[in-house]
Amino acid sequence: MPNKPKITFIIPVYNSALYLEECLNSLLNQSIHKEIIIIDDGSSDSSLSIILEYQQKHPEILLIKQPNQGAATAKNKGIALATGEFISFIDSDDFLIGDISPVLHFGEANNCELIKFGSVWQNYDIHQNHKYSQIPYLFSGTNGSNATLLTGYEALLEIERRRYWIPGCCWTLIKREYIEKHKICFQENIIAEDQLFYLQLLTKSAKCQIIEVPSIHYVYRRGHVNSISDRLDKKYIEEHFDMIELILEDMHTLPEYLHRSFLFIIRNLLWTTLSIIQRWDTIQIESLEYLYLNKWQIFIKENYFDLFEHFDNLFRK
């Protein structure tokens, strides 16, 4: 019986034909023993044809086809099928650079459940003008100068201390048995599912070990036509509030000294919702007024008075 792969790469794909080959090539070039699980989420472009072509040449690729159900459902299917010792999520329009094997071996040597490495943004526009910018390290030195080993709880406290948060699901290698033991999965049918998933990775066990290795390997492409961050609709905002509610539920199951970190992360989600609502017209704002006044006004006032003034001005025009 062949050895199990060291890493399972899980890629949800939806209409990513323009970027998919670069993504797949970057994974196939990894020297480590791997499997690649691709979940095509009902693509209507040539993504499926590209995947089938690659699958014929590369037996390590497993293709799952499903009608469009969203990235969270696709990623959960990938988790259920994974056999690798570690799991790595890759967005189909992003890619890896360099060899992540040394990062994995370094994390294993420190007996870590989570191994985080560096990442950069690749800005994109219609003129093919690319610009890379560093995504700040969460725990390491300012420039990622030293590898940093922390528990998940310590990592949360450090996030609040530094006042910086971005859930790095795609640039974190996750021990599969840790996900299975604690039944961690992506919340389906909701936006920003990475937020809750990453928080649960950090907090499902007080003994969870995460190491951040100062090495750039993930390229996150933003600003392209399929970017979900360009959404401005009411449902997008409602789902942000739903995600905040789920994060609060998790917060209340944890020691009180971690609550400030959770509230800081929620602040970021509220800033996102506020920045979008500020671009709405009067009719759009009025459509959300009931939800705000009856469910979120008091919470925001009690915890984020600076934001409360902005929200209240919008809904009391």
JSON list of C-alpha atoms in Angstrom, two decimals, residues 165-311:
[
{"chain": "A", "resi": 165, "resn": "TRP", "atom": "CA", "xyz": [-5.99, 40.44, 11.84]},
{"chain": "A", "resi": 166, "resn": "ILE", "atom": "CA", "xyz": [-6.40, 38.57, 8.58]},
{"chain": "A", "resi": 167, "resn": "PRO", "atom": "CA", "xyz": [-7.48, 34.91, 8.72]},
{"chain": "A", "resi": 168, "resn": "GLY", "atom": "CA", "xyz": [-4.69, 33.05, 6.99]},
{"chain": "A", "resi": 169, "resn": "CYS", "atom": "CA", "xyz": [-6.46, 29.81, 6.10]},
{"chain": "A", "resi": 170, "resn": "CYS", "atom": "CA", "xyz": [-4.69, 29.64, 2.75]},
{"chain": "A", "resi": 171, "resn": "TRP", "atom": "CA", "xyz": [-1.20, 30.20, 4.14]},
{"chain": "A", "resi": 172, "resn": "THR", "atom": "CA", "xyz": [-1.51, 27.83, 7.08]},
{"chain": "A", "resi": 173, "resn": "LEU", "atom": "CA", "xyz": [-0.82, 24.09, 6.95]},
{"chain": "A", "resi": 174, "resn": "ILE", "atom": "CA", "xyz": [-3.29, 22.34, 9.24]},
{"chain": "A", "resi": 175, "resn": "LYS", "atom": "CA", "xyz": [-2.85, 18.91, 10.79]},
{"chain": "A", "resi": 176, "resn": "ARG", "atom": "CA", "xyz": [-5.74, 16.84, 9.50]},
{"chain": "A", "resi": 177, "resn": "GLU", "atom": "CA", "xyz": [-6.25, 14.86, 12.70]},
{"chain": "A", "resi": 178, "resn": "TYR", "atom": "CA", "xyz": [-6.63, 18.17, 14.59]},
{"chain": "A", "resi": 179, "resn": "ILE", "atom": "CA", "xyz": [-9.52, 19.17, 12.31]},
{"chain": "A", "resi": 180, "resn": "GLU", "atom": "CA", "xyz": [-11.10, 15.74, 12.65]},
{"chain": "A", "resi": 181, "resn": "LYS", "atom": "CA", "xyz": [-10.65, 15.46, 16.42]},
{"chain": "A", "resi": 182, "resn": "HIS", "atom": "CA", "xyz": [-12.31, 18.82, 17.08]},
{"chain": "A", "resi": 183, "resn": "LYS", "atom": "CA", "xyz": [-14.86, 18.55, 14.24]},
{"chain": "A", "resi": 184, "resn": "ILE", "atom": "CA", "xyz": [-13.83, 21.88, 12.73]},
{"chain": "A", "resi": 185, "resn": "CYS", "atom": "CA", "xyz": [-15.52, 22.76, 9.45]},
{"chain": "A", "resi": 186, "resn": "PHE", "atom": "CA", "xyz": [-16.50, 25.79, 7.39]},
{"chain": "A", "resi": 187, "resn": "GLN", "atom": "CA", "xyz": [-19.87, 27.37, 8.14]},
{"chain": "A", "resi": 188, "resn": "GLU", "atom": "CA", "xyz": [-21.88, 27.00, 4.96]},
{"chain": "A", "resi": 189, "resn": "ASN", "atom": "CA", "xyz": [-24.20, 29.48, 3.25]},
{"chain": "A", "resi": 190, "resn": "ILE", "atom": "CA", "xyz": [-22.58, 32.49, 4.86]},
{"chain": "A", "resi": 191, "resn": "ILE", "atom": "CA", "xyz": [-19.97, 35.07, 3.92]},
{"chain": "A", "resi": 192, "resn": "ALA", "atom": "CA", "xyz": [-16.53, 35.39, 5.55]},
{"chain": "A", "resi": 193, "resn": "GLU", "atom": "CA", "xyz": [-16.51, 31.73, 6.58]},
{"chain": "A", "resi": 194, "resn": "ASP", "atom": "CA", "xyz": [-12.71, 31.84, 6.89]},
{"chain": "A", "resi": 195, "resn": "GLN", "atom": "CA", "xyz": [-13.04, 34.16, 9.90]},
{"chain": "A", "resi": 196, "resn": "LEU", "atom": "CA", "xyz": [-14.84, 31.66, 12.12]},
{"chain": "A", "resi": 197, "resn": "PHE", "atom": "CA", "xyz": [-12.89, 28.68, 10.79]},
{"chain": "A", "resi": 198, "resn": "TYR", "atom": "CA", "xyz": [-9.53, 30.24, 11.64]},
{"chain": "A", "resi": 199, "resn": "LEU", "atom": "CA", "xyz": [-10.70, 31.34, 15.07]},
{"chain": "A", "resi": 200, "resn": "GLN", "atom": "CA", "xyz": [-11.81, 27.79, 15.78]},
{"chain": "A", "resi": 201, "resn": "LEU", "atom": "CA", "xyz": [-8.45, 26.46, 14.65]},
{"chain": "A", "resi": 202, "resn": "LEU", "atom": "CA", "xyz": [-6.79, 28.70, 17.25]},
{"chain": "A", "resi": 203, "resn": "THR", "atom": "CA", "xyz": [-9.20, 28.01, 20.09]},
{"chain": "A", "resi": 204, "resn": "LYS", "atom": "CA", "xyz": [-10.62, 24.46, 19.91]},
{"chain": "A", "resi": 205, "resn": "SER", "atom": "CA", "xyz": [-7.77, 23.28, 22.11]},
{"chain": "A", "resi": 206, "resn": "ALA", "atom": "CA", "xyz": [-5.89, 25.34, 24.68]},
{"chain": "A", "resi": 207, "resn": "LYS", "atom": "CA", "xyz": [-2.84, 23.19, 23.83]},
{"chain": "A", "resi": 208, "resn": "CYS", "atom": "CA", "xyz": [-2.93, 23.90, 20.08]},
{"chain": "A", "resi": 209, "resn": "GLN", "atom": "CA", "xyz": [0.53, 24.89, 18.83]},
{"chain": "A", "resi": 210, "resn": "ILE", "atom": "CA", "xyz": [0.96, 27.30, 15.92]},
{"chain": "A", "resi": 211, "resn": "ILE", "atom": "CA", "xyz": [4.29, 28.32, 14.44]},
{"chain": "A", "resi": 212, "resn": "GLU", "atom": "CA", "xyz": [4.79, 31.22, 12.04]},
{"chain": "A", "resi": 213, "resn": "VAL", "atom": "CA", "xyz": [7.77, 30.64, 9.78]},
{"chain": "A", "resi": 214, "resn": "PRO", "atom": "CA", "xyz": [9.42, 33.68, 8.11]},
{"chain": "A", "resi": 215, "resn": "SER", "atom": "CA", "xyz": [9.19, 32.44, 4.55]},
{"chain": "A", "resi": 216, "resn": "ILE", "atom": "CA", "xyz": [7.02, 33.76, 1.69]},
{"chain": "A", "resi": 217, "resn": "HIS", "atom": "CA", "xyz": [5.18, 31.08, -0.26]},
{"chain": "A", "resi": 218, "resn": "TYR", "atom": "CA", "xyz": [1.56, 32.16, -0.90]},
{"chain": "A", "resi": 219, "resn": "VAL", "atom": "CA", "xyz": [0.47, 34.74, -3.48]},
{"chain": "A", "resi": 220, "resn": "TYR", "atom": "CA", "xyz": [-3.01, 36.12, -2.91]},
{"chain": "A", "resi": 221, "resn": "ARG", "atom": "CA", "xyz": [-4.50, 37.73, -5.98]},
{"chain": "A", "resi": 222, "resn": "ARG", "atom": "CA", "xyz": [-6.98, 40.50, -5.27]},
{"chain": "A", "resi": 223, "resn": "GLY", "atom": "CA", "xyz": [-8.96, 42.97, -7.35]},
{"chain": "A", "resi": 224, "resn": "HIS", "atom": "CA", "xyz": [-9.88, 40.57, -10.17]},
{"chain": "A", "resi": 225, "resn": "VAL", "atom": "CA", "xyz": [-13.33, 40.25, -11.68]},
{"chain": "A", "resi": 226, "resn": "ASN", "atom": "CA", "xyz": [-14.50, 37.38, -9.45]},
{"chain": "A", "resi": 227, "resn": "SER", "atom": "CA", "xyz": [-13.41, 39.00, -6.20]},
{"chain": "A", "resi": 228, "resn": "ILE", "atom": "CA", "xyz": [-16.10, 38.59, -3.57]},
{"chain": "A", "resi": 229, "resn": "SER", "atom": "CA", "xyz": [-14.85, 41.73, -1.82]},
{"chain": "A", "resi": 230, "resn": "ASP", "atom": "CA", "xyz": [-16.49, 43.75, -4.59]},
{"chain": "A", "resi": 231, "resn": "ARG", "atom": "CA", "xyz": [-19.97, 42.75, -3.44]},
{"chain": "A", "resi": 232, "resn": "LEU", "atom": "CA", "xyz": [-22.18, 45.54, -2.13]},
{"chain": "A", "resi": 233, "resn": "ASP", "atom": "CA", "xyz": [-25.61, 43.91, -1.78]},
{"chain": "A", "resi": 234, "resn": "LYS", "atom": "CA", "xyz": [-27.88, 43.62, 1.26]},
{"chain": "A", "resi": 235, "resn": "LYS", "atom": "CA", "xyz": [-27.40, 39.85, 1.57]},
{"chain": "A", "resi": 236, "resn": "TYR", "atom": "CA", "xyz": [-23.65, 40.37, 1.85]},
{"chain": "A", "resi": 237, "resn": "ILE", "atom": "CA", "xyz": [-24.17, 42.70, 4.81]},
{"chain": "A", "resi": 238, "resn": "GLU", "atom": "CA", "xyz": [-26.73, 40.42, 6.47]},
{"chain": "A", "resi": 239, "resn": "GLU", "atom": "CA", "xyz": [-24.32, 37.51, 6.22]},
{"chain": "A", "resi": 240, "resn": "HIS", "atom": "CA", "xyz": [-21.58, 39.61, 7.82]},
{"chain": "A", "resi": 241, "resn": "PHE", "atom": "CA", "xyz": [-23.87, 40.20, 10.78]},
{"chain": "A", "resi": 242, "resn": "ASP", "atom": "CA", "xyz": [-24.69, 36.47, 10.86]},
{"chain": "A", "resi": 243, "resn": "MET", "atom": "CA", "xyz": [-20.97, 35.69, 11.00]},
{"chain": "A", "resi": 244, "resn": "ILE", "atom": "CA", "xyz": [-20.48, 38.19, 13.83]},
{"chain": "A", "resi": 245, "resn": "GLU", "atom": "CA", "xyz": [-23.25, 36.43, 15.75]},
{"chain": "A", "resi": 246, "resn": "LEU", "atom": "CA", "xyz": [-21.54, 33.05, 15.33]},
{"chain": "A", "resi": 247, "resn": "ILE", "atom": "CA", "xyz": [-18.20, 34.49, 16.44]},
{"chain": "A", "resi": 248, "resn": "LEU", "atom": "CA", "xyz": [-19.87, 35.90, 19.55]},
{"chain": "A", "resi": 249, "resn": "GLU", "atom": "CA", "xyz": [-21.34, 32.49, 20.34]},
{"chain": "A", "resi": 250, "resn": "ASP", "atom": "CA", "xyz": [-17.87, 30.96, 20.21]},
{"chain": "A", "resi": 251, "resn": "MET", "atom": "CA", "xyz": [-16.42, 33.82, 22.26]},
{"chain": "A", "resi": 252, "resn": "HIS", "atom": "CA", "xyz": [-18.75, 33.11, 25.17]},
{"chain": "A", "resi": 253, "resn": "THR", "atom": "CA", "xyz": [-17.49, 29.52, 25.41]},
{"chain": "A", "resi": 254, "resn": "LEU", "atom": "CA", "xyz": [-13.91, 30.67, 25.99]},
{"chain": "A", "resi": 255, "resn": "PRO", "atom": "CA", "xyz": [-12.02, 32.26, 28.91]},
{"chain": "A", "resi": 256, "resn": "GLU", "atom": "CA", "xyz": [-12.91, 35.90, 29.46]},
{"chain": "A", "resi": 257, "resn": "TYR", "atom": "CA", "xyz": [-9.33, 37.08, 28.94]},
{"chain": "A", "resi": 258, "resn": "LEU", "atom": "CA", "xyz": [-9.70, 36.16, 25.24]},
{"chain": "A", "resi": 259, "resn": "HIS", "atom": "CA", "xyz": [-12.85, 38.22, 24.71]},
{"chain": "A", "resi": 260, "resn": "ARG", "atom": "CA", "xyz": [-10.98, 41.42, 23.84]},
{"chain": "A", "resi": 261, "resn": "SER", "atom": "CA", "xyz": [-9.29, 39.61, 20.96]},
{"chain": "A", "resi": 262, "resn": "PHE", "atom": "CA", "xyz": [-12.64, 38.41, 19.63]},
{"chain": "A", "resi": 263, "resn": "LEU", "atom": "CA", "xyz": [-14.13, 41.89, 19.94]},
{"chain": "A", "resi": 264, "resn": "PHE", "atom": "CA", "xyz": [-11.18, 43.31, 18.01]},
{"chain": "A", "resi": 265, "resn": "ILE", "atom": "CA", "xyz": [-11.78, 40.83, 15.18]},
{"chain": "A", "resi": 266, "resn": "ILE", "atom": "CA", "xyz": [-15.49, 41.68, 15.16]},
{"chain": "A", "resi": 267, "resn": "ARG", "atom": "CA", "xyz": [-14.53, 45.36, 14.89]},
{"chain": "A", "resi": 268, "resn": "ASN", "atom": "CA", "xyz": [-12.86, 44.58, 11.56]},
{"chain": "A", "resi": 269, "resn": "LEU", "atom": "CA", "xyz": [-16.03, 42.92, 10.27]},
{"chain": "A", "resi": 270, "resn": "LEU", "atom": "CA", "xyz": [-18.09, 45.90, 11.41]},
{"chain": "A", "resi": 271, "resn": "TRP", "atom": "CA", "xyz": [-15.74, 48.29, 9.61]},
{"chain": "A", "resi": 272, "resn": "THR", "atom": "CA", "xyz": [-16.27, 46.27, 6.44]},
{"chain": "A", "resi": 273, "resn": "THR", "atom": "CA", "xyz": [-20.05, 46.44, 6.76]},
{"chain": "A", "resi": 274, "resn": "LEU", "atom": "CA", "xyz": [-19.93, 50.15, 7.55]},
{"chain": "A", "resi": 275, "resn": "SER", "atom": "CA", "xyz": [-17.71, 50.97, 4.57]},
{"chain": "A", "resi": 276, "resn": "ILE", "atom": "CA", "xyz": [-20.17, 49.23, 2.25]},
{"chain": "A", "resi": 277, "resn": "ILE", "atom": "CA", "xyz": [-23.34, 50.70, 3.76]},
{"chain": "A", "resi": 278, "resn": "GLN", "atom": "CA", "xyz": [-21.84, 54.19, 3.42]},
{"chain": "A", "resi": 279, "resn": "ARG", "atom": "CA", "xyz": [-21.94, 53.67, -0.35]},
{"chain": "A", "resi": 280, "resn": "TRP", "atom": "CA", "xyz": [-25.63, 52.75, -0.38]},
{"chain": "A", "resi": 281, "resn": "ASP", "atom": "CA", "xyz": [-28.51, 54.98, -1.35]},
{"chain": "A", "resi": 282, "resn": "THR", "atom": "CA", "xyz": [-31.35, 55.86, 1.04]},
{"chain": "A", "resi": 283, "resn": "ILE", "atom": "CA", "xyz": [-33.61, 53.00, -0.07]},
{"chain": "A", "resi": 284, "resn": "GLN", "atom": "CA", "xyz": [-30.88, 50.41, 0.49]},
{"chain": "A", "resi": 285, "resn": "ILE", "atom": "CA", "xyz": [-30.10, 51.80, 3.95]},
{"chain": "A", "resi": 286, "resn": "GLU", "atom": "CA", "xyz": [-33.76, 51.77, 4.92]},
{"chain": "A", "resi": 287, "resn": "SER", "atom": "CA", "xyz": [-33.99, 48.09, 3.93]},
{"chain": "A", "resi": 288, "resn": "LEU", "atom": "CA", "xyz": [-31.47, 47.25, 6.67]},
{"chain": "A", "resi": 289, "resn": "GLU", "atom": "CA", "xyz": [-32.78, 49.64, 9.30]},
{"chain": "A", "resi": 290, "resn": "TYR", "atom": "CA", "xyz": [-34.94, 47.09, 11.14]},
{"chain": "A", "resi": 291, "resn": "LEU", "atom": "CA", "xyz": [-32.07, 44.62, 11.52]},
{"chain": "A", "resi": 292, "resn": "TYR", "atom": "CA", "xyz": [-29.73, 47.30, 12.82]},
{"chain": "A", "resi": 293, "resn": "LEU", "atom": "CA", "xyz": [-32.13, 48.98, 15.26]},
{"chain": "A", "resi": 294, "resn": "ASN", "atom": "CA", "xyz": [-33.58, 45.78, 16.70]},
{"chain": "A", "resi": 295, "resn": "LYS", "atom": "CA", "xyz": [-30.53, 43.56, 16.89]},
{"chain": "A", "resi": 296, "resn": "TRP", "atom": "CA", "xyz": [-27.20, 45.37, 16.60]},
{"chain": "A", "resi": 297, "resn": "GLN", "atom": "CA", "xyz": [-27.58, 48.96, 17.72]},
{"chain": "A", "resi": 298, "resn": "ILE", "atom": "CA", "xyz": [-27.15, 48.30, 21.45]},
{"chain": "A", "resi": 299, "resn": "PHE", "atom": "CA", "xyz": [-24.27, 45.85, 20.96]},
{"chain": "A", "resi": 300, "resn": "ILE", "atom": "CA", "xyz": [-22.34, 48.29, 18.78]},
{"chain": "A", "resi": 301, "resn": "LYS", "atom": "CA", "xyz": [-23.02, 51.17, 21.17]},
{"chain": "A", "resi": 302, "resn": "GLU", "atom": "CA", "xyz": [-21.78, 49.20, 24.19]},
{"chain": "A", "resi": 303, "resn": "ASN", "atom": "CA", "xyz": [-18.63, 47.84, 22.56]},
{"chain": "A", "resi": 304, "resn": "TYR", "atom": "CA", "xyz": [-17.65, 50.21, 19.74]},
{"chain": "A", "resi": 305, "resn": "PHE", "atom": "CA", "xyz": [-18.87, 53.71, 20.49]},
{"chain": "A", "resi": 306, "resn": "ASP", "atom": "CA", "xyz": [-16.69, 55.24, 17.77]},
{"chain": "A", "resi": 307, "resn": "LEU", "atom": "CA", "xyz": [-18.35, 52.99, 15.19]},
{"chain": "A", "resi": 308, "resn": "PHE", "atom": "CA", "xyz": [-21.76, 53.45, 16.75]},
{"chain": "A", "resi": 309, "resn": "GLU", "atom": "CA", "xyz": [-21.80, 57.14, 15.87]},
{"chain": "A", "resi": 310, "resn": "HIS", "atom": "CA", "xyz": [-21.18, 56.31, 12.21]},
{"chain": "A", "resi": 311, "resn": "PHE", "atom": "CA", "xyz": [-23.80, 53.55, 12.09]}
]
